[in-house]
Tab-separated table of C-alpha atoms in Angstrom:
chain	number	residue	atom	x	y	z
E	1	UNK	CA	-44.090	6.003	-4.927
E	2	UNK	CA	-42.865	9.582	-5.083
E	3	UNK	CA	-40.211	8.679	-7.656
E	4	UNK	CA	-37.161	9.033	-5.419
E	5	UNK	CA	-33.915	7.442	-6.603
E	6	UNK	CA	-35.373	6.523	-9.978
E	7	UNK	CA	-32.538	7.479	-12.313
E	8	UNK	CA	-32.085	3.784	-13.109
E	9	UNK	CA	-35.785	3.375	-13.899
E	10	UNK	CA	-34.762	3.224	-17.540
E	11	UNK	CA	-33.795	0.741	-20.224
E	12	UNK	CA	-30.113	-0.083	-20.341
E	13	UNK	CA	-29.784	0.975	-23.948
E	14	UNK	CA	-30.524	4.560	-22.892
E	15	UNK	CA	-27.379	4.591	-20.735
E	16	UNK	CA	-25.415	2.855	-23.482
E	17	UNK	CA	-26.467	5.448	-26.060
E	18	UNK	CA	-25.625	8.311	-23.710
E	19	UNK	CA	-22.225	6.716	-23.076
E	20	UNK	CA	-21.565	6.375	-26.808
E	21	UNK	CA	-22.609	9.998	-27.341
E	22	UNK	CA	-20.229	11.071	-24.569
E	23	UNK	CA	-17.337	9.172	-26.109
E	24	UNK	CA	-18.203	10.732	-29.469
E	25	UNK	CA	-18.525	14.236	-28.022
E	26	UNK	CA	-22.165	14.538	-29.141
E	27	UNK	CA	-23.921	14.145	-25.767
E	28	UNK	CA	-24.715	17.881	-25.542
E	29	UNK	CA	-26.328	18.197	-28.966
E	30	UNK	CA	-29.799	19.735	-28.718
E	31	UNK	CA	-32.809	17.574	-29.581
E	32	UNK	CA	-36.604	17.546	-29.504
E	33	UNK	CA	-38.641	14.402	-28.813
E	34	UNK	CA	-42.428	13.990	-28.893
E	35	UNK	CA	-44.473	11.363	-27.044
E	36	UNK	CA	-47.749	10.152	-28.533
E	37	UNK	CA	-49.726	7.001	-29.293
E	38	UNK	CA	-50.757	5.705	-32.693
E	39	UNK	CA	-53.999	3.893	-31.921
E	40	UNK	CA	-56.838	4.488	-29.471
E	41	UNK	CA	-57.278	1.784	-26.799
E	42	UNK	CA	-60.399	-0.378	-26.430
E	43	UNK	CA	-61.809	0.778	-29.790
E	44	UNK	CA	-62.734	4.003	-28.011
E	45	UNK	CA	-63.244	7.380	-29.663
E	46	UNK	CA	-60.802	9.189	-27.380
E	47	UNK	CA	-58.251	8.703	-24.615
E	48	UNK	CA	-57.814	10.552	-21.321
E	49	UNK	CA	-54.336	11.927	-20.717
E	50	UNK	CA	-52.898	11.124	-17.285
E	51	UNK	CA	-49.540	10.614	-15.608
E	52	UNK	CA	-48.214	14.189	-15.596
E	53	UNK	CA	-47.980	14.527	-11.825
E	54	UNK	CA	-45.761	11.482	-11.570
E	55	UNK	CA	-43.646	12.701	-14.484
E	56	UNK	CA	-43.185	16.040	-12.706
E	57	UNK	CA	-42.143	14.259	-9.491
E	58	UNK	CA	-39.732	12.091	-11.449
E	59	UNK	CA	-38.073	14.944	-13.349
E	60	UNK	CA	-37.854	17.118	-10.235
E	61	UNK	CA	-35.990	14.423	-8.298
E	62	UNK	CA	-33.934	12.977	-11.149
E	63	UNK	CA	-30.349	12.337	-10.075
E	64	UNK	CA	-27.916	9.443	-9.847
E	65	UNK	CA	-27.084	8.313	-6.317
E	66	UNK	CA	-23.735	6.872	-5.293
E	67	UNK	CA	-25.436	3.506	-5.076
E	68	UNK	CA	-26.661	3.921	-8.687
E	69	UNK	CA	-23.167	4.790	-9.872
E	70	UNK	CA	-21.600	1.876	-8.025
E	71	UNK	CA	-24.077	-0.440	-9.702
E	72	UNK	CA	-23.331	1.002	-13.154
E	73	UNK	CA	-19.624	0.490	-12.507
E	74	UNK	CA	-20.262	-3.274	-12.283
E	75	UNK	CA	-21.892	-3.534	-15.715
E	76	UNK	CA	-20.299	-5.509	-18.535
E	77	UNK	CA	-19.966	-2.351	-20.656
E	78	UNK	CA	-17.188	-1.184	-18.306
E	79	UNK	CA	-18.156	2.485	-18.431
E	80	UNK	CA	-15.229	4.839	-17.919
E	81	UNK	CA	-15.034	6.516	-14.471
E	82	UNK	CA	-15.182	9.952	-16.118
E	83	UNK	CA	-18.583	9.055	-17.576
E	84	UNK	CA	-19.861	8.065	-14.157
E	85	UNK	CA	-18.614	11.417	-12.845
E	86	UNK	CA	-20.700	13.102	-15.545
E	87	UNK	CA	-23.765	11.207	-14.364
E	88	UNK	CA	-23.011	12.133	-10.758
E	89	UNK	CA	-23.621	15.811	-11.545
E	90	UNK	CA	-26.572	15.191	-13.883
E	91	UNK	CA	-29.735	17.269	-13.451
E	92	UNK	CA	-32.467	17.781	-16.031
E	93	UNK	CA	-32.070	21.259	-17.534
E	94	UNK	CA	-34.334	21.071	-20.579
E	95	UNK	CA	-37.910	22.040	-21.438
E	96	UNK	CA	-41.025	19.912	-21.179
E	97	UNK	CA	-44.445	20.766	-22.618
E	98	UNK	CA	-47.464	18.596	-21.953
E	99	UNK	CA	-51.208	18.187	-22.214
E	100	UNK	CA	-52.978	18.799	-18.917
E	101	UNK	CA	-54.084	15.724	-17.029
E	102	UNK	CA	-57.713	14.937	-17.696
E	103	UNK	CA	-57.606	16.265	-21.252
E	104	UNK	CA	-59.176	14.204	-24.000
E	105	UNK	CA	-56.485	13.222	-26.483
E	106	UNK	CA	-56.182	11.391	-29.759
E	107	UNK	CA	-53.725	9.380	-31.897
E	108	UNK	CA	-50.711	10.892	-33.610
E	109	UNK	CA	-50.661	14.205	-31.772
E	110	UNK	CA	-47.787	15.090	-29.425
E	111	UNK	CA	-48.989	14.748	-25.834
E	112	UNK	CA	-45.592	15.569	-24.349
E	113	UNK	CA	-42.692	17.430	-25.959
E	114	UNK	CA	-39.208	17.200	-24.455
E	115	UNK	CA	-36.449	19.616	-25.493
E	116	UNK	CA	-32.846	19.412	-24.310
E	117	UNK	CA	-29.512	17.748	-24.873
E	118	UNK	CA	-29.606	14.228	-26.284
E	119	UNK	CA	-28.221	13.072	-22.950
E	120	UNK	CA	-31.223	14.257	-20.966
E	121	UNK	CA	-33.953	13.703	-23.561
E	122	UNK	CA	-32.796	10.128	-24.081
E	123	UNK	CA	-32.493	9.342	-20.383
E	124	UNK	CA	-36.092	10.281	-19.496
E	125	UNK	CA	-37.787	8.355	-22.321
E	126	UNK	CA	-38.462	5.063	-20.559
E	127	UNK	CA	-39.890	6.458	-17.329
E	128	UNK	CA	-41.926	9.105	-19.120
E	129	UNK	CA	-43.563	6.510	-21.376
E	130	UNK	CA	-44.074	4.134	-18.450
E	131	UNK	CA	-46.014	6.734	-16.456
E	132	UNK	CA	-47.935	8.177	-19.394
E	133	UNK	CA	-48.875	4.856	-20.970
E	134	UNK	CA	-50.195	3.188	-17.824
E	135	UNK	CA	-52.108	6.071	-16.316
E	136	UNK	CA	-53.588	7.207	-19.639
E	137	UNK	CA	-54.732	3.647	-20.307
E	138	UNK	CA	-56.455	3.288	-16.914
E	139	UNK	CA	-57.979	6.770	-17.089
E	140	UNK	CA	-59.415	5.928	-20.505
E	141	UNK	CA	-60.857	2.634	-19.279
E	142	UNK	CA	-62.414	4.431	-16.311
E	143	UNK	CA	-63.905	7.064	-18.586
E	144	UNK	CA	-65.524	4.362	-20.727
E	145	UNK	CA	-67.148	2.943	-17.607
E	146	UNK	CA	-68.264	6.412	-16.545
E	147	UNK	CA	-69.943	6.947	-19.932
E	148	UNK	CA	-72.198	3.901	-19.457
E	149	UNK	CA	-72.960	4.617	-15.787
E	150	UNK	CA	-73.114	8.395	-15.912
E	151	UNK	CA	-75.350	8.923	-12.889
E	152	UNK	CA	-74.275	5.970	-10.720
E	153	UNK	CA	-71.670	5.781	-7.959
E	154	UNK	CA	-68.453	4.196	-9.227
E	155	UNK	CA	-65.873	2.678	-6.895
E	156	UNK	CA	-62.429	1.392	-7.823
E	157	UNK	CA	-61.882	-2.009	-6.169
E	158	UNK	CA	-58.808	-3.252	-8.041
E	159	UNK	CA	-55.863	-3.151	-5.638
E	160	UNK	CA	-55.492	-6.887	-5.016
E	161	UNK	CA	-55.415	-7.617	-8.760
E	162	UNK	CA	-53.189	-4.699	-9.795
E	163	UNK	CA	-49.650	-5.262	-11.046
E	164	UNK	CA	-48.044	-4.327	-7.709
E	165	UNK	CA	-48.472	-1.409	-5.329
E	166	UNK	CA	-47.555	1.503	-7.605
E	167	UNK	CA	-50.041	0.360	-10.221
E	168	UNK	CA	-52.755	0.151	-7.574
E	169	UNK	CA	-52.087	3.614	-6.135
E	170	UNK	CA	-51.567	5.553	-9.361
E	171	UNK	CA	-54.260	3.521	-11.107
E	172	UNK	CA	-56.759	4.549	-8.431
E	173	UNK	CA	-55.789	8.168	-9.045
E	174	UNK	CA	-56.283	7.762	-12.808
E	175	UNK	CA	-59.783	6.353	-12.297
E	176	UNK	CA	-60.712	9.273	-10.043
E	177	UNK	CA	-59.649	11.760	-12.728
E	178	UNK	CA	-62.090	10.153	-15.151
E	179	UNK	CA	-65.110	10.327	-12.899
E	180	UNK	CA	-64.912	7.506	-10.367
E	181	UNK	CA	-66.187	8.519	-6.951
E	182	UNK	CA	-64.072	6.466	-4.563
E	183	UNK	CA	-61.414	3.789	-4.128
E	184	UNK	CA	-61.069	0.886	-1.732
E	185	UNK	CA	-57.343	1.628	-1.360
E	186	UNK	CA	-56.618	3.552	1.829
E	187	UNK	CA	-53.108	4.577	0.761
E	188	UNK	CA	-54.488	6.153	-2.408
E	189	UNK	CA	-56.999	7.936	-0.209
E	190	UNK	CA	-54.290	9.174	2.126
E	191	UNK	CA	-51.850	10.289	-0.576
E	192	UNK	CA	-54.275	11.811	-3.076
E	193	UNK	CA	-57.338	12.658	-0.990
E	194	UNK	CA	-59.596	10.272	-2.892
E	195	UNK	CA	-62.724	9.266	-0.937
E	196	UNK	CA	-62.498	5.673	0.292
E	197	UNK	CA	-65.275	3.084	0.514
E	198	UNK	CA	-65.532	-0.489	1.740
E	199	UNK	CA	-68.008	-3.111	2.935
E	200	UNK	CA	-66.915	-6.460	4.362
E	201	UNK	CA	-65.747	-9.804	2.996
E	202	UNK	CA	-67.533	-13.151	2.836
E	203	UNK	CA	-65.193	-14.303	5.602
E	204	UNK	CA	-66.929	-11.892	7.977
E	205	UNK	CA	-70.188	-13.771	7.493
E	206	UNK	CA	-68.575	-17.198	7.560
E	207	UNK	CA	-66.861	-16.725	10.918
E	208	UNK	CA	-70.147	-16.293	12.808
E	209	UNK	CA	-72.780	-18.910	13.609
E	210	UNK	CA	-75.380	-17.222	11.424
E	211	UNK	CA	-75.620	-14.625	8.698
E	212	UNK	CA	-78.089	-12.606	10.776
E	213	UNK	CA	-75.643	-12.481	13.683
E	214	UNK	CA	-72.825	-11.399	11.362
E	215	UNK	CA	-74.948	-8.576	9.937
E	216	UNK	CA	-76.144	-7.394	13.352
E	217	UNK	CA	-72.640	-7.272	14.830
E	218	UNK	CA	-71.264	-5.420	11.794
E	219	UNK	CA	-74.112	-2.915	11.937
E	220	UNK	CA	-73.507	-2.357	15.638
E	221	UNK	CA	-69.823	-1.693	14.979
E	222	UNK	CA	-70.391	0.741	12.093
E	223	UNK	CA	-73.944	2.038	12.495
E	224	UNK	CA	-73.448	5.042	10.224
E	225	UNK	CA	-71.656	3.227	7.399
E	226	UNK	CA	-73.480	-0.088	7.040
E	227	UNK	CA	-73.156	-1.984	3.781
E	228	UNK	CA	-73.898	-5.710	3.911
E	229	UNK	CA	-72.591	-8.359	1.520
E	230	UNK	CA	-75.601	-10.608	0.885
E	231	UNK	CA	-74.391	-13.417	-1.403
E	232	UNK	CA	-72.323	-15.581	0.978
E	233	UNK	CA	-74.927	-18.353	1.047
E	234	UNK	CA	-78.075	-17.515	-0.912
E	235	UNK	CA	-78.746	-13.941	-1.983
E	236	UNK	CA	-82.544	-13.992	-2.150
E	237	UNK	CA	-83.382	-16.723	0.366
E	238	UNK	CA	-80.911	-15.727	3.043
E	239	UNK	CA	-78.797	-12.637	2.391
E	240	UNK	CA	-81.439	-10.047	1.520
E	241	UNK	CA	-83.981	-11.228	4.141
E	242	UNK	CA	-81.328	-11.078	6.863
E	243	UNK	CA	-80.177	-7.664	5.660
E	244	UNK	CA	-83.803	-6.473	5.923
E	245	UNK	CA	-83.973	-7.695	9.533
E	246	UNK	CA	-80.786	-5.819	10.354
E	247	UNK	CA	-82.105	-2.708	8.579
E	248	UNK	CA	-85.242	-2.713	10.753
E	249	UNK	CA	-83.120	-3.037	13.896
E	250	UNK	CA	-81.060	-0.072	12.717
E	251	UNK	CA	-84.242	1.946	12.207
E	252	UNK	CA	-85.261	1.209	15.794
E	253	UNK	CA	-81.931	2.678	16.868
E	254	UNK	CA	-82.474	5.751	14.710
E	255	UNK	CA	-80.012	4.619	12.032
E	256	UNK	CA	-80.284	3.471	8.430
E	257	UNK	CA	-78.803	0.629	6.405
E	258	UNK	CA	-76.796	2.227	3.627
E	259	UNK	CA	-76.630	-0.541	1.050
E	260	UNK	CA	-76.413	-4.217	0.253
E	261	UNK	CA	-73.758	-5.640	-2.058
E	262	UNK	CA	-74.133	-8.519	-4.519
E	263	UNK	CA	-70.869	-10.088	-5.672
E	264	UNK	CA	-71.957	-13.139	-7.659
E	265	UNK	CA	-74.736	-14.690	-9.690
E	266	UNK	CA	-77.092	-13.113	-12.207
E	267	UNK	CA	-76.674	-9.503	-11.151
E	268	UNK	CA	-79.553	-8.216	-13.265
E	269	UNK	CA	-82.077	-10.762	-11.938
E	270	UNK	CA	-80.833	-10.614	-8.352
E	271	UNK	CA	-80.813	-6.825	-8.211
E	272	UNK	CA	-84.366	-6.605	-9.585
E	273	UNK	CA	-85.632	-9.106	-7.028
E	274	UNK	CA	-83.631	-7.544	-4.199
E	275	UNK	CA	-84.956	-4.082	-5.048
E	276	UNK	CA	-88.524	-5.360	-4.868
E	277	UNK	CA	-87.865	-7.081	-1.539
E	278	UNK	CA	-86.294	-3.952	-0.052
E	279	UNK	CA	-89.118	-1.734	-1.282
E	280	UNK	CA	-91.772	-4.116	0.019
E	281	UNK	CA	-90.029	-4.051	3.386
E	282	UNK	CA	-90.280	-0.261	3.506
E	283	UNK	CA	-86.594	0.259	2.714
E	284	UNK	CA	-86.571	2.220	-0.575
E	285	UNK	CA	-83.565	4.222	0.622
E	286	UNK	CA	-81.263	1.169	0.801
E	287	UNK	CA	-78.969	1.179	-2.235
E	288	UNK	CA	-77.775	-1.850	-4.181
E	289	UNK	CA	-74.069	-2.231	-4.911
E	290	UNK	CA	-72.734	-4.735	-7.448
E	291	UNK	CA	-69.250	-6.142	-7.985
E	292	UNK	CA	-67.786	-9.265	-9.667
E	293	UNK	CA	-65.412	-8.691	-12.613
E	294	UNK	CA	-67.350	-5.751	-13.991
E	295	UNK	CA	-66.342	-3.559	-16.901
E	296	UNK	CA	-68.089	-1.130	-19.241
E	297	UNK	CA	-69.451	-3.933	-21.416
E	298	UNK	CA	-70.925	-5.884	-18.497
E	299	UNK	CA	-72.416	-2.754	-16.949
E	300	UNK	CA	-73.864	-1.674	-20.302
E	301	UNK	CA	-75.520	-5.077	-20.726
E	302	UNK	CA	-76.799	-5.185	-17.147
E	303	UNK	CA	-78.452	-1.812	-17.623
E	304	UNK	CA	-80.027	-3.034	-20.850
E	305	UNK	CA	-81.512	-5.918	-18.847
E	306	UNK	CA	-83.093	-3.515	-16.360
E	307	UNK	CA	-80.697	-4.136	-13.467
E	308	UNK	CA	-81.573	-2.115	-10.365
E	309	UNK	CA	-78.025	-1.278	-9.325
E	310	UNK	CA	-77.082	2.082	-7.850
E	311	UNK	CA	-73.357	1.655	-7.343
E	312	UNK	CA	-70.662	-0.380	-9.037
E	313	UNK	CA	-67.451	-1.756	-7.545
E	314	UNK	CA	-65.085	-2.249	-10.475
E	315	UNK	CA	-61.798	-4.037	-9.939
E	316	UNK	CA	-59.768	-6.452	-12.040
E	317	UNK	CA	-61.010	-5.485	-15.481
E	318	UNK	CA	-60.338	-1.812	-14.777
E	319	UNK	CA	-57.031	-1.735	-12.913
E	320	UNK	CA	-55.402	-4.214	-15.317
E	321	UNK	CA	-57.129	-2.845	-18.457
E	322	UNK	CA	-57.801	-6.512	-19.115
E	323	UNK	CA	-58.981	-6.206	-22.719
E	324	UNK	CA	-55.950	-4.086	-23.706
E	325	UNK	CA	-53.130	-4.186	-21.192
E	326	UNK	CA	-50.883	-1.587	-22.886
E	327	UNK	CA	-51.415	1.771	-24.572
E	328	UNK	CA	-48.462	1.592	-26.955
E	329	UNK	CA	-47.293	5.174	-26.616
E	330	UNK	CA	-44.018	6.035	-28.361
E	331	UNK	CA	-41.314	8.692	-28.015
E	332	UNK	CA	-39.755	9.887	-31.257
E	333	UNK	CA	-36.998	12.283	-32.232
E	334	UNK	CA	-38.434	15.065	-34.418
E	335	UNK	CA	-35.669	17.685	-34.381
E	336	UNK	CA	-31.882	17.654	-33.913
E	337	UNK	CA	-29.008	20.088	-33.803
E	338	UNK	CA	-26.858	20.036	-36.951
E	339	UNK	CA	-23.926	22.414	-37.355
E	340	UNK	CA	-25.353	24.592	-34.603
E	341	UNK	CA	-28.822	24.829	-36.183
E	342	UNK	CA	-31.962	22.899	-35.278
E	343	UNK	CA	-33.354	20.891	-38.184
E	344	UNK	CA	-36.309	18.490	-38.526
E	345	UNK	CA	-35.692	14.765	-38.724
E	346	UNK	CA	-37.918	11.889	-39.799
E	347	UNK	CA	-38.129	8.136	-39.223
E	348	UNK	CA	-39.105	6.055	-42.262
E	349	UNK	CA	-40.669	2.631	-41.813
E	350	UNK	CA	-42.030	-0.203	-43.883
E	351	UNK	CA	-45.138	0.187	-41.727
E	352	UNK	CA	-46.788	3.436	-42.904
E	353	UNK	CA	-48.275	4.146	-39.474
E	354	UNK	CA	-44.755	4.235	-38.011
E	355	UNK	CA	-43.478	7.034	-40.265
E	356	UNK	CA	-43.005	10.071	-38.012
E	357	UNK	CA	-43.990	13.704	-38.591
E	358	UNK	CA	-40.796	15.781	-38.546
E	359	UNK	CA	-40.285	19.047	-36.714
E	360	UNK	CA	-41.233	20.461	-33.324
E	361	UNK	CA	-45.009	20.864	-33.189
E	362	UNK	CA	-47.817	22.403	-31.162
E	363	UNK	CA	-51.378	21.119	-30.802
E	364	UNK	CA	-54.262	23.585	-31.083
E	365	UNK	CA	-57.770	22.439	-30.210
E	366	UNK	CA	-60.190	24.090	-32.631
E	367	UNK	CA	-63.449	24.929	-30.849
E	368	UNK	CA	-66.549	26.371	-32.518
E	369	UNK	CA	-67.544	29.720	-31.014
E	370	UNK	CA	-71.158	29.006	-31.924
E	371	UNK	CA	-71.586	25.551	-30.343
E	372	UNK	CA	-68.594	25.619	-27.934
E	373	UNK	CA	-67.855	22.089	-29.187
E	374	UNK	CA	-64.528	20.790	-30.454
E	375	UNK	CA	-64.124	20.530	-34.217
E	376	UNK	CA	-60.596	19.169	-34.616
E	377	UNK	CA	-57.074	19.143	-33.233
E	378	UNK	CA	-54.674	21.108	-35.424
E	379	UNK	CA	-51.007	20.081	-35.305
E	380	UNK	CA	-48.741	22.849	-36.543
E	381	UNK	CA	-45.292	24.381	-36.087
E	382	UNK	CA	-44.774	26.960	-33.323
E	383	UNK	CA	-44.179	29.752	-35.819
E	384	UNK	CA	-47.455	29.199	-37.701
E	385	UNK	CA	-49.993	31.913	-36.893
E	386	UNK	CA	-53.071	31.269	-39.036
E	387	UNK	CA	-54.967	29.155	-36.503
E	388	UNK	CA	-53.749	31.215	-33.550
E	389	UNK	CA	-55.134	34.441	-35.050
E	390	UNK	CA	-58.461	32.943	-36.119
E	391	UNK	CA	-57.795	32.839	-39.849
E	392	UNK	CA	-59.825	30.518	-42.057
E	393	UNK	CA	-58.521	26.967	-41.742
E	394	UNK	CA	-58.534	24.226	-44.325
E	395	UNK	CA	-58.498	20.858	-42.592
E	396	UNK	CA	-57.705	17.939	-44.870
E	397	UNK	CA	-57.234	14.232	-44.314
E	398	UNK	CA	-53.501	13.454	-44.764
E	399	UNK	CA	-54.267	10.024	-46.244
E	400	UNK	CA	-57.180	11.171	-48.410
E	401	UNK	CA	-56.519	14.886	-49.127
E	402	UNK	CA	-59.797	15.251	-51.025
E	403	UNK	CA	-61.607	14.855	-47.687
E	404	UNK	CA	-61.426	18.376	-46.308
E	405	UNK	CA	-63.293	20.873	-44.182
E	406	UNK	CA	-63.063	24.655	-43.997
E	407	UNK	CA	-63.385	26.187	-40.541
E	408	UNK	CA	-64.004	29.751	-39.415
E	409	UNK	CA	-65.367	31.515	-36.334
E	410	UNK	CA	-63.433	29.347	-33.905
E	411	UNK	CA	-61.147	29.535	-30.913
E	412	UNK	CA	-57.758	27.799	-31.007
E	413	UNK	CA	-56.817	26.445	-27.565
E	414	UNK	CA	-53.142	25.493	-27.089
E	415	UNK	CA	-53.008	22.008	-25.572
E	416	UNK	CA	-49.281	21.746	-24.845
E	417	UNK	CA	-48.528	23.702	-21.669
E	418	UNK	CA	-45.012	24.599	-20.445
E	419	UNK	CA	-44.128	22.347	-17.509
E	420	UNK	CA	-40.352	22.737	-17.178
E	421	UNK	CA	-38.264	25.550	-18.636
E	422	UNK	CA	-34.495	25.189	-18.470
E	423	UNK	CA	-34.978	22.527	-15.839
E	424	UNK	CA	-37.175	24.664	-13.582
E	425	UNK	CA	-40.775	23.697	-12.842
E	426	UNK	CA	-42.989	26.535	-14.136
E	427	UNK	CA	-46.354	24.754	-14.018
E	428	UNK	CA	-48.672	25.226	-11.056
E	429	UNK	CA	-49.742	21.673	-10.313
E	430	UNK	CA	-53.538	21.544	-9.959
E	431	UNK	CA	-55.252	19.629	-7.189
E	432	UNK	CA	-56.798	16.284	-8.019
E	433	UNK	CA	-60.261	17.828	-7.682
E	434	UNK	CA	-59.290	20.524	-10.199
E	435	UNK	CA	-58.021	17.856	-12.607
E	436	UNK	CA	-61.261	15.909	-12.221
E	437	UNK	CA	-63.298	19.073	-12.924
E	438	UNK	CA	-61.139	19.861	-15.963
E	439	UNK	CA	-61.772	16.383	-17.332
E	440	UNK	CA	-65.517	16.894	-17.001
E	441	UNK	CA	-65.225	20.225	-18.819
E	442	UNK	CA	-63.295	18.474	-21.567
E	443	UNK	CA	-65.968	15.793	-21.976
E	444	UNK	CA	-68.677	18.445	-22.179
E	445	UNK	CA	-66.851	20.077	-25.109
E	446	UNK	CA	-67.281	17.017	-27.345
E	447	UNK	CA	-70.365	15.868	-29.188
E	448	UNK	CA	-71.794	12.552	-27.910
E	449	UNK	CA	-70.943	10.870	-31.209
E	450	UNK	CA	-67.234	11.017	-30.289
E	451	UNK	CA	-67.851	9.710	-26.759
E	452	UNK	CA	-70.096	6.715	-27.320
E	453	UNK	CA	-68.835	3.247	-26.471
E	454	UNK	CA	-69.844	1.538	-29.717
E	455	UNK	CA	-68.667	2.730	-33.129
E	456	UNK	CA	-67.640	6.238	-32.073
E	457	UNK	CA	-67.260	8.932	-34.707
E	458	UNK	CA	-63.602	9.559	-35.581
E	459	UNK	CA	-62.377	12.918	-34.280
E	460	UNK	CA	-60.193	14.903	-36.679
E	461	UNK	CA	-56.491	15.301	-35.916
E	462	UNK	CA	-54.980	17.269	-38.781
E	463	UNK	CA	-51.504	18.437	-39.698
E	464	UNK	CA	-51.163	21.978	-40.971
E	465	UNK	CA	-50.447	22.366	-44.666
E	466	UNK	CA	-46.850	23.322	-43.884
E	467	UNK	CA	-46.290	20.361	-41.540
E	468	UNK	CA	-47.842	17.947	-44.033
E	469	UNK	CA	-45.757	19.286	-46.934
E	470	UNK	CA	-42.545	18.993	-44.898
E	471	UNK	CA	-43.390	15.412	-44.048
E	472	UNK	CA	-44.099	14.492	-47.668
E	473	UNK	CA	-40.952	16.246	-48.887
E	474	UNK	CA	-38.721	14.482	-46.358
E	475	UNK	CA	-40.251	11.123	-47.189
E	476	UNK	CA	-39.515	11.703	-50.865
E	477	UNK	CA	-35.971	12.858	-50.115
E	478	UNK	CA	-35.223	9.822	-47.983
E	479	UNK	CA	-36.713	7.416	-50.478
E	480	UNK	CA	-34.790	9.002	-53.349
E	481	UNK	CA	-31.515	8.712	-51.411
E	482	UNK	CA	-32.301	5.060	-50.716
E	483	UNK	CA	-32.979	4.443	-54.432
E	484	UNK	CA	-29.658	6.037	-55.402
E	485	UNK	CA	-27.788	3.851	-52.904
E	486	UNK	CA	-29.487	0.725	-54.229
E	487	UNK	CA	-28.548	1.611	-57.822
């Protein structure tokens, strides 16, 4: 889980390309890659960047073990021993820039920039995308749920449905970044310091002669942390009445029942009835927890129906991102060394959305000094100074240039932070609580129109004039070369 011995956590074609570069003598050519996604997940108005901590762990420990090299020696490509010796001494020595975890992010802006030899930038692609894509996806899903249950307690209950242990652990961390309050996974709690919560299973009730006995024994065992699952037999006729009896016995002992949990049935109707029963029994302090394949859509609808639920246990739909199981982030070459000089490079595609933006780029978040709200993300080259010095900006839509906006009296916040420089970690890793607080600050900087679940307003991500003109010029140059070849 801490990314040890993960040099082979990569696609085979990465090793094959590095091998071909080595044979060709080009493996030390300098390159720049950028990682980004093209489309927001879930129809949301934003995504939440996550995965940096695992990327840092991976890069810091990246090396080929003797076992790795022995395995590579058995491959059908029959790599030369000298190449395996090169891998034996491999350490990442490049530069990495990245968004901070918890930052709101948007399509077609570089979230991570990797600079180094083609050997090292190519090797790290697969793992970097794996970590970024999964954790950003889960963090975004969790943030959507947080938006519809802003003031409720949210608990991540997804471990048993996650795609293996790593997904469960790092997924729990991603949900906590985006505002969840706890996880059911004890290992995630131990490793990351996330608060842990749990009730009991239906099997606890079933193993005793009566539901009342099961509740009483559980309450006696954990008198300060009592949460009773009330839907094993009949929620309103059996579960809630028996929970009320146990609650009164706890009161006699100077304790309080914390909550009841409903895991099936019409959650809106049952929670309304259960709330009334608890209140009538003099137990207004007892909270109601709901679970059962919940997501932001179900929770939104339950609230619209007047559900009296205080806390939500969200599992399968969250940890698997069931309605969109992949983010689709990509990693593209934007600059290469040619005759000792770095030059921009572009990828042309028959799919317009897959045409890349050439050149190494920064992302500046343009924030109004008057409202302290974000206006746009400005993607420009490192040498461009207009936005950095507060000069008037002209933001235009790259597809429809007549749609434009002039901006002044703003602050330009650099979003890409140096993480590694010449292979050395230069970033002070924040605590998980600091990341969580940063995410909340980020959310507060955006107008509600960008954050809403349904039909969110589209946030501007704009190329600088210079970056846009370079892109258009290189497209024209490539197309003209292609036309000449065809003729």
